[in-house]
Amino acid sequence: MYKYDHIDQTLVNQRVAQFRDQVARRLNGTLAEEEFRPLRLQNGLYHQRHAYMLRVAIPYGLFNSKQLRTMALIAEKYDRGYGHFTTRQNIQYNWVTLEDTPDILAELAKVEMHAIQTSGNCIRNITSDAFAGVAADEYVDPRPVCELLRQWSTLHPEFAHLPRKFKFAINGAKEDRTILLCHDVGIELKKNKDINNGELTADIYAGGGMGRTPILGSLIKQNLPWHLLPSYLTALLRVYNRFGRRDNLYKARIKILVKALSPEEFARQVEGEWLHIKDGDDNFTQAEWDRVAKHFTKPAYKSLPALTNEQVLNLANESDKSTQQSFARWLERNVKPHQIPGYASVILSLKPHGTVAPGDATTAQMLAIADLADQYSFGELRATHEQNLVLADVKQSKLFELWQEAKKQKVALPNVGLLTDIIACPGGDFCSLANAKSLPIAKAIQERFDDLDYLFDLGDISLNISGCINSCGHHHVGNIGVLGVDKDGEEWYQVTLGGEQGNAAAIGKVIGPSFYADEIPDVMSNIINTYVAQRNEGESFIQTYQRLGVTPFKEAAYKDKNEKAKKKELPESKAAAGDAS
Amino acid sequence: MSNNTSTIANNIDTHDQILHFPKDGNPYLAANEWLIWASSQDEGGLPDVELGHSSLRKILVPFSWWIEHHHEADIQAKAKNGQIAVWFAADDDILKHADIIEEGKKVWPLVAAHFPIFRDGRSFSTAVLLRDRLQWEGEIRAIGDVLIDQLLQGARVGFDSFALRPDQNLDVALKQFDLFSVTTQNSWRGKRASLQAH
């Protein structure tokens, strides 16, 4: 894992001092709230519905046990004893004060953490594959590039006030776990012996994003040598900074510019700009790569035999059948293959049924998980886009032991990838942007689908919930998406179907008029029942949906509504008939 | 008097003092000599500075106005006298007028780039392009909604003088430039610290 050098540490310390001064000026009234707002946002500090919220960066999702302990203690000392892991590999504290924020940042700086550019109209925290460096399907470890670009983007002066926020994702595995195409810029790393002599190259996708106008990114540059990334991305951001729309907040994202110009024309303009700077000294040097990459070497793996799940189960040597079944399920859903024989990656579910919010972890859980990381995974952890945590380097022979420990912390529910592994934004309970609550909807669905046997039978289904059009819950790419909307001051929920993340990323389609909150569990049941009734052997929800199209699911979703409407109409039609007679 | 009032309404307000931060020097304050004239060509002619603020002897005109009027005899005379320079609006595409800027290098004592609101970063790119692409070596002044907390970014992209909004505290402003001793990108002022070997 990357370790700060004196430059990184100095920068972060000086940033804390700068923000401390800005807060002091805000508090003594010499800095107006309107002018403080972009400054605090660029330090991850929001003013939410009830309190300030601080969003702390976890660059490309990678962190260590020491950092997690600090996160836990910040939750205890400055918040209400919990933190919230987000879809963008950050952690949020919902109840901090403005006065405490500089001290929190100072505590974070001590463990090489910060909140720089986790919000605001600048380059945001760069996200990547939570399994980077260990995934069995990885062809390039993206972390050195992630780290180099983290440094390049940190406090970048030219791009400090872009038209809107700007999000990068970087992938280097066969399976895309980053929703690459839903980012302002997606960087796909490749090593191909036929391209650039097998050196690391990047394909650049631009103009993707969710929000109110979901669009998948377009390929605008192929086979860019890795060291030219800074000059190329500078050209790209410069075109956006100069020509992105600033007259309308909702049309200010790069996706609107790319769409308005066409991806070809946008690429041409970037190329035109890049011509002038491609050979300049902004580009990365080999020395920079070497300095950064040395931190991403493999940990001290032991030479171990690779085990099958059956062998792992046998090792557990449990006589209790129910426990064995639970462990088997956990192995199937929460344990992922690893590059190194004898090791596996483990997902700790932050979605136990009946919890307050997907992605929440208490101080006690964080401290315990930090211990688990030390004991089982070289002291390292990852935060996933799905709001879970990962111990990436667990010996297969220790899986049963780890599972028992994880159970004690209530982070061992084997629901990864299942219907109740819900992605949800904090919604109207916390967020001042939200039109509707999302957490009670998630909870109600988890309560409805609480039977693990049934969930297992249903298999892979992604369910994403956003409390407003900004789509922090990424509802557009959920197989089933739920979006909170406001109609005349009332909370309604719109359902989308057919969204998908991964290599076949797709934007879901709205099925029709929205529902009341209390209708949503029935709507979900009706949609799921349709899948169960119509599926072919071995077919996943999304495959059945793609085969049948939206109609049967839509009809099922509105079944109850239509029946109610018929019942309502009935007495009236009788009355009308009476009148006629 | 009424003439005076309307002239002022057509100007972009600034401090009486300008914050200068030369590339290889320390920040300092100096009296402002430049009236920043905001008027478009349709709203009357160039104000007569002799009748306006007594201290403001020179005029920064909008670049678009310059394009239209710089051939006029009195403008040329003033320009030769060093009394006229231009400011670029945030949406001016300076690369499309590289030839005019090249000519302007001979007469403009400085150029300025405007921030219509502090959170509009287009003029950061304008400054970069002026320095890197168009090889403007003279002063570039930030004008408009220029606030204390944008000084650092401005200084790094190529601005070396700042006409701060009149309500900004110049003492606080002067202290901004030494907040950071390290950087992780190159800038007009120097190479990134992260290039240093370890």
PDB file of N, CA and C in Angstrom, chain A residues 213-267:
ATOM      1  N   THR A 213     -29.319  12.967 -16.308  1.00  0.00           N
ATOM      2  CA  THR A 213     -29.174  12.563 -17.709  1.00  0.00           C
ATOM      3  C   THR A 213     -28.145  11.446 -17.782  1.00  0.00           C
ATOM      4  N   PRO A 214     -28.571  10.206 -17.527  1.00  0.00           N
ATOM      5  CA  PRO A 214     -27.580   9.120 -17.526  1.00  0.00           C
ATOM      6  C   PRO A 214     -27.084   8.816 -18.934  1.00  0.00           C
ATOM      7  N   ILE A 215     -25.773   8.781 -19.080  1.00  0.00           N
ATOM      8  CA  ILE A 215     -25.163   8.507 -20.387  1.00  0.00           C
ATOM      9  C   ILE A 215     -23.939   7.618 -20.146  1.00  0.00           C
ATOM     10  N   LEU A 216     -23.725   6.656 -21.023  1.00  0.00           N
ATOM     11  CA  LEU A 216     -22.510   5.845 -20.925  1.00  0.00           C
ATOM     12  C   LEU A 216     -21.391   6.544 -21.682  1.00  0.00           C
ATOM     13  N   GLY A 217     -20.200   6.490 -21.120  1.00  0.00           N
ATOM     14  CA  GLY A 217     -19.056   7.168 -21.715  1.00  0.00           C
ATOM     15  C   GLY A 217     -18.692   6.615 -23.092  1.00  0.00           C
ATOM     16  N   SER A 218     -18.017   7.437 -23.884  1.00  0.00           N
ATOM     17  CA  SER A 218     -17.585   7.025 -25.223  1.00  0.00           C
ATOM     18  C   SER A 218     -16.066   6.901 -25.263  1.00  0.00           C
ATOM     19  N   LEU A 219     -15.607   5.949 -26.053  1.00  0.00           N
ATOM     20  CA  LEU A 219     -14.155   5.777 -26.227  1.00  0.00           C
ATOM     21  C   LEU A 219     -13.628   6.943 -27.054  1.00  0.00           C
ATOM     22  N   ILE A 220     -12.698   7.721 -26.481  1.00  0.00           N
ATOM     23  CA  ILE A 220     -12.180   8.853 -27.251  1.00  0.00           C
ATOM     24  C   ILE A 220     -10.675   8.748 -27.531  1.00  0.00           C
ATOM     25  N   LYS A 221     -10.010   7.815 -26.879  1.00  0.00           N
ATOM     26  CA  LYS A 221      -8.567   7.684 -27.136  1.00  0.00           C
ATOM     27  C   LYS A 221      -8.149   6.256 -26.849  1.00  0.00           C
ATOM     28  N   GLN A 222      -7.411   5.672 -27.783  1.00  0.00           N
ATOM     29  CA  GLN A 222      -6.948   4.309 -27.567  1.00  0.00           C
ATOM     30  C   GLN A 222      -5.436   4.264 -27.459  1.00  0.00           C
ATOM     31  N   ASN A 223      -4.982   3.323 -26.655  1.00  0.00           N
ATOM     32  CA  ASN A 223      -3.549   2.992 -26.605  1.00  0.00           C
ATOM     33  C   ASN A 223      -2.653   4.169 -26.221  1.00  0.00           C
ATOM     34  N   LEU A 224      -3.094   4.946 -25.280  1.00  0.00           N
ATOM     35  CA  LEU A 224      -2.285   6.070 -24.800  1.00  0.00           C
ATOM     36  C   LEU A 224      -1.204   5.524 -23.863  1.00  0.00           C
ATOM     37  N   PRO A 225       0.080   5.742 -24.174  1.00  0.00           N
ATOM     38  CA  PRO A 225       1.116   5.272 -23.244  1.00  0.00           C
ATOM     39  C   PRO A 225       0.899   5.880 -21.849  1.00  0.00           C
ATOM     40  N   TRP A 226       1.088   5.082 -20.819  1.00  0.00           N
ATOM     41  CA  TRP A 226       0.714   5.486 -19.460  1.00  0.00           C
ATOM     42  C   TRP A 226       1.330   6.811 -19.036  1.00  0.00           C
ATOM     43  N   HIS A 227       2.594   7.056 -19.467  1.00  0.00           N
ATOM     44  CA  HIS A 227       3.276   8.232 -18.940  1.00  0.00           C
ATOM     45  C   HIS A 227       2.733   9.524 -19.545  1.00  0.00           C
ATOM     46  N   LEU A 228       1.934   9.398 -20.636  1.00  0.00           N
ATOM     47  CA  LEU A 228       1.362  10.595 -21.254  1.00  0.00           C
ATOM     48  C   LEU A 228       0.004  10.968 -20.642  1.00  0.00           C
ATOM     49  N   LEU A 229      -0.434  10.211 -19.661  1.00  0.00           N
ATOM     50  CA  LEU A 229      -1.751  10.500 -19.055  1.00  0.00           C
ATOM     51  C   LEU A 229      -1.889  11.946 -18.575  1.00  0.00           C
ATOM     52  N   PRO A 230      -0.903  12.535 -17.875  1.00  0.00           N
ATOM     53  CA  PRO A 230      -1.121  13.901 -17.385  1.00  0.00           C
ATOM     54  C   PRO A 230      -1.355  14.913 -18.506  1.00  0.00           C
ATOM     55  N   SER A 231      -0.579  14.826 -19.584  1.00  0.00           N
ATOM     56  CA  SER A 231      -0.768  15.825 -20.645  1.00  0.00           C
ATOM     57  C   SER A 231      -2.094  15.588 -21.362  1.00  0.00           C
ATOM     58  N   TYR A 232      -2.438  14.321 -21.590  1.00  0.00           N
ATOM     59  CA  TYR A 232      -3.699  14.060 -22.280  1.00  0.00           C
ATOM     60  C   TYR A 232      -4.893  14.493 -21.420  1.00  0.00           C
ATOM     61  N   LEU A 233      -4.838  14.151 -20.143  1.00  0.00           N
ATOM     62  CA  LEU A 233      -5.961  14.512 -19.262  1.00  0.00           C
ATOM     63  C   LEU A 233      -6.026  16.025 -19.052  1.00  0.00           C
ATOM     64  N   THR A 234      -4.880  16.689 -19.061  1.00  0.00           N
ATOM     65  CA  THR A 234      -4.878  18.150 -18.993  1.00  0.00           C
ATOM     66  C   THR A 234      -5.603  18.722 -20.204  1.00  0.00           C
ATOM     67  N   ALA A 235      -5.281  18.193 -21.375  1.00  0.00           N
ATOM     68  CA  ALA A 235      -5.949  18.678 -22.595  1.00  0.00           C
ATOM     69  C   ALA A 235      -7.448  18.455 -22.497  1.00  0.00           C
ATOM     70  N   LEU A 236      -7.818  17.262 -22.045  1.00  0.00           N
ATOM     71  CA  LEU A 236      -9.244  16.921 -21.946  1.00  0.00           C
ATOM     72  C   LEU A 236      -9.963  17.851 -20.961  1.00  0.00           C
ATOM     73  N   LEU A 237      -9.363  18.043 -19.805  1.00  0.00           N
ATOM     74  CA  LEU A 237      -9.999  18.896 -18.790  1.00  0.00           C
ATOM     75  C   LEU A 237      -9.997  20.360 -19.215  1.00  0.00           C
ATOM     76  N   ARG A 238      -8.972  20.754 -19.973  1.00  0.00           N
ATOM     77  CA  ARG A 238      -8.911  22.149 -20.423  1.00  0.00           C
ATOM     78  C   ARG A 238     -10.053  22.435 -21.402  1.00  0.00           C
ATOM     79  N   VAL A 239     -10.295  21.497 -22.300  1.00  0.00           N
ATOM     80  CA  VAL A 239     -11.417  21.676 -23.239  1.00  0.00           C
ATOM     81  C   VAL A 239     -12.725  21.779 -22.443  1.00  0.00           C
ATOM     82  N   TYR A 240     -12.875  20.911 -21.459  1.00  0.00           N
ATOM     83  CA  TYR A 240     -14.096  20.942 -20.643  1.00  0.00           C
ATOM     84  C   TYR A 240     -14.182  22.227 -19.821  1.00  0.00           C
ATOM     85  N   ASN A 241     -13.072  22.633 -19.224  1.00  0.00           N
ATOM     86  CA  ASN A 241     -13.084  23.842 -18.394  1.00  0.00           C
ATOM     87  C   ASN A 241     -13.466  25.067 -19.219  1.00  0.00           C
ATOM     88  N   ARG A 242     -12.976  25.115 -20.445  1.00  0.00           N
ATOM     89  CA  ARG A 242     -13.229  26.298 -21.288  1.00  0.00           C
ATOM     90  C   ARG A 242     -14.610  26.266 -21.923  1.00  0.00           C
ATOM     91  N   PHE A 243     -15.056  25.078 -22.312  1.00  0.00           N
ATOM     92  CA  PHE A 243     -16.274  25.041 -23.133  1.00  0.00           C
ATOM     93  C   PHE A 243     -17.456  24.306 -22.500  1.00  0.00           C
ATOM     94  N   GLY A 244     -17.253  23.714 -21.327  1.00  0.00           N
ATOM     95  CA  GLY A 244     -18.384  23.101 -20.644  1.00  0.00           C
ATOM     96  C   GLY A 244     -19.396  24.184 -20.276  1.00  0.00           C
ATOM     97  N   ARG A 245     -20.659  23.825 -20.242  1.00  0.00           N
ATOM     98  CA  ARG A 245     -21.681  24.843 -19.973  1.00  0.00           C
ATOM     99  C   ARG A 245     -21.653  25.268 -18.522  1.00  0.00           C
ATOM    100  N   ARG A 246     -21.758  26.558 -18.308  1.00  0.00           N
ATOM    101  CA  ARG A 246     -21.814  27.092 -16.946  1.00  0.00           C
ATOM    102  C   ARG A 246     -23.103  27.862 -16.714  1.00  0.00           C
ATOM    103  N   ASP A 247     -23.961  27.894 -17.717  1.00  0.00           N
ATOM    104  CA  ASP A 247     -25.194  28.666 -17.576  1.00  0.00           C
ATOM    105  C   ASP A 247     -26.277  27.866 -16.880  1.00  0.00           C
ATOM    106  N   ASN A 248     -26.133  26.550 -16.884  1.00  0.00           N
ATOM    107  CA  ASN A 248     -27.180  25.695 -16.340  1.00  0.00           C
ATOM    108  C   ASN A 248     -26.521  24.530 -15.599  1.00  0.00           C
ATOM    109  N   LEU A 249     -26.722  24.520 -14.295  1.00  0.00           N
ATOM    110  CA  LEU A 249     -26.121  23.505 -13.421  1.00  0.00           C
ATOM    111  C   LEU A 249     -26.365  22.088 -13.935  1.00  0.00           C
ATOM    112  N   TYR A 250     -27.551  21.887 -14.475  1.00  0.00           N
ATOM    113  CA  TYR A 250     -27.934  20.537 -14.888  1.00  0.00           C
ATOM    114  C   TYR A 250     -27.332  20.146 -16.231  1.00  0.00           C
ATOM    115  N   LYS A 251     -26.735  21.121 -16.911  1.00  0.00           N
ATOM    116  CA  LYS A 251     -26.138  20.801 -18.207  1.00  0.00           C
ATOM    117  C   LYS A 251     -24.635  21.065 -18.195  1.00  0.00           C
ATOM    118  N   ALA A 252     -24.075  21.102 -16.994  1.00  0.00           N
ATOM    119  CA  ALA A 252     -22.687  21.516 -16.866  1.00  0.00           C
ATOM    120  C   ALA A 252     -21.705  20.347 -16.857  1.00  0.00           C
ATOM    121  N   ARG A 253     -22.195  19.119 -16.692  1.00  0.00           N
ATOM    122  CA  ARG A 253     -21.274  17.980 -16.664  1.00  0.00           C
ATOM    123  C   ARG A 253     -20.666  17.758 -18.047  1.00  0.00           C
ATOM    124  N   ILE A 254     -19.518  17.095 -18.047  1.00  0.00           N
ATOM    125  CA  ILE A 254     -18.819  16.883 -19.320  1.00  0.00           C
ATOM    126  C   ILE A 254     -19.655  16.031 -20.280  1.00  0.00           C
ATOM    127  N   LYS A 255     -20.518  15.185 -19.733  1.00  0.00           N
ATOM    128  CA  LYS A 255     -21.316  14.323 -20.619  1.00  0.00           C
ATOM    129  C   LYS A 255     -22.177  15.152 -21.567  1.00  0.00           C
ATOM    130  N   ILE A 256     -22.641  16.318 -21.100  1.00  0.00           N
ATOM    131  CA  ILE A 256     -23.478  17.170 -21.956  1.00  0.00           C
ATOM    132  C   ILE A 256     -22.625  17.780 -23.072  1.00  0.00           C
ATOM    133  N   LEU A 257     -21.406  18.176 -22.726  1.00  0.00           N
ATOM    134  CA  LEU A 257     -20.500  18.734 -23.742  1.00  0.00           C
ATOM    135  C   LEU A 257     -20.157  17.670 -24.789  1.00  0.00           C
ATOM    136  N   VAL A 258     -19.819  16.479 -24.311  1.00  0.00           N
ATOM    137  CA  VAL A 258     -19.442  15.396 -25.237  1.00  0.00           C
ATOM    138  C   VAL A 258     -20.623  15.064 -26.147  1.00  0.00           C
ATOM    139  N   LYS A 259     -21.800  15.053 -25.570  1.00  0.00           N
ATOM    140  CA  LYS A 259     -22.995  14.727 -26.357  1.00  0.00           C
ATOM    141  C   LYS A 259     -23.280  15.842 -27.367  1.00  0.00           C
ATOM    142  N   ALA A 260     -23.164  17.100 -26.909  1.00  0.00           N
ATOM    143  CA  ALA A 260     -23.486  18.230 -27.788  1.00  0.00           C
ATOM    144  C   ALA A 260     -22.510  18.300 -28.964  1.00  0.00           C
ATOM    145  N   LEU A 261     -21.233  18.028 -28.678  1.00  0.00           N
ATOM    146  CA  LEU A 261     -20.230  18.115 -29.744  1.00  0.00           C
ATOM    147  C   LEU A 261     -20.194  16.856 -30.596  1.00  0.00           C
ATOM    148  N   SER A 262     -20.580  15.732 -30.018  1.00  0.00           N
ATOM    149  CA  SER A 262     -20.380  14.348 -30.486  1.00  0.00           C
ATOM    150  C   SER A 262     -19.028  13.888 -29.946  1.00  0.00           C
ATOM    151  N   PRO A 263     -18.944  12.609 -29.591  1.00  0.00           N
ATOM    152  CA  PRO A 263     -17.672  12.105 -29.048  1.00  0.00           C
ATOM    153  C   PRO A 263     -16.514  12.317 -30.021  1.00  0.00           C
ATOM    154  N   GLU A 264     -16.775  12.207 -31.316  1.00  0.00           N
ATOM    155  CA  GLU A 264     -15.708  12.352 -32.318  1.00  0.00           C
ATOM    156  C   GLU A 264     -15.151  13.778 -32.304  1.00  0.00           C
ATOM    157  N   GLU A 265     -16.064  14.751 -32.272  1.00  0.00           N
ATOM    158  CA  GLU A 265     -15.629  16.148 -32.280  1.00  0.00           C
ATOM    159  C   GLU A 265     -14.936  16.495 -30.955  1.00  0.00           C
ATOM    160  N   PHE A 266     -15.480  15.993 -29.848  1.00  0.00           N
ATOM    161  CA  PHE A 266     -14.835  16.243 -28.562  1.00  0.00           C
ATOM    162  C   PHE A 266     -13.411  15.678 -28.588  1.00  0.00           C
ATOM    163  N   ALA A 267     -13.289  14.442 -29.076  1.00  0.00           N
ATOM    164  CA  ALA A 267     -11.967  13.805 -29.144  1.00  0.00           C
ATOM    165  C   ALA A 267     -11.031  14.624 -30.036  1.00  0.00           C
TER     166      ALA A 267
END
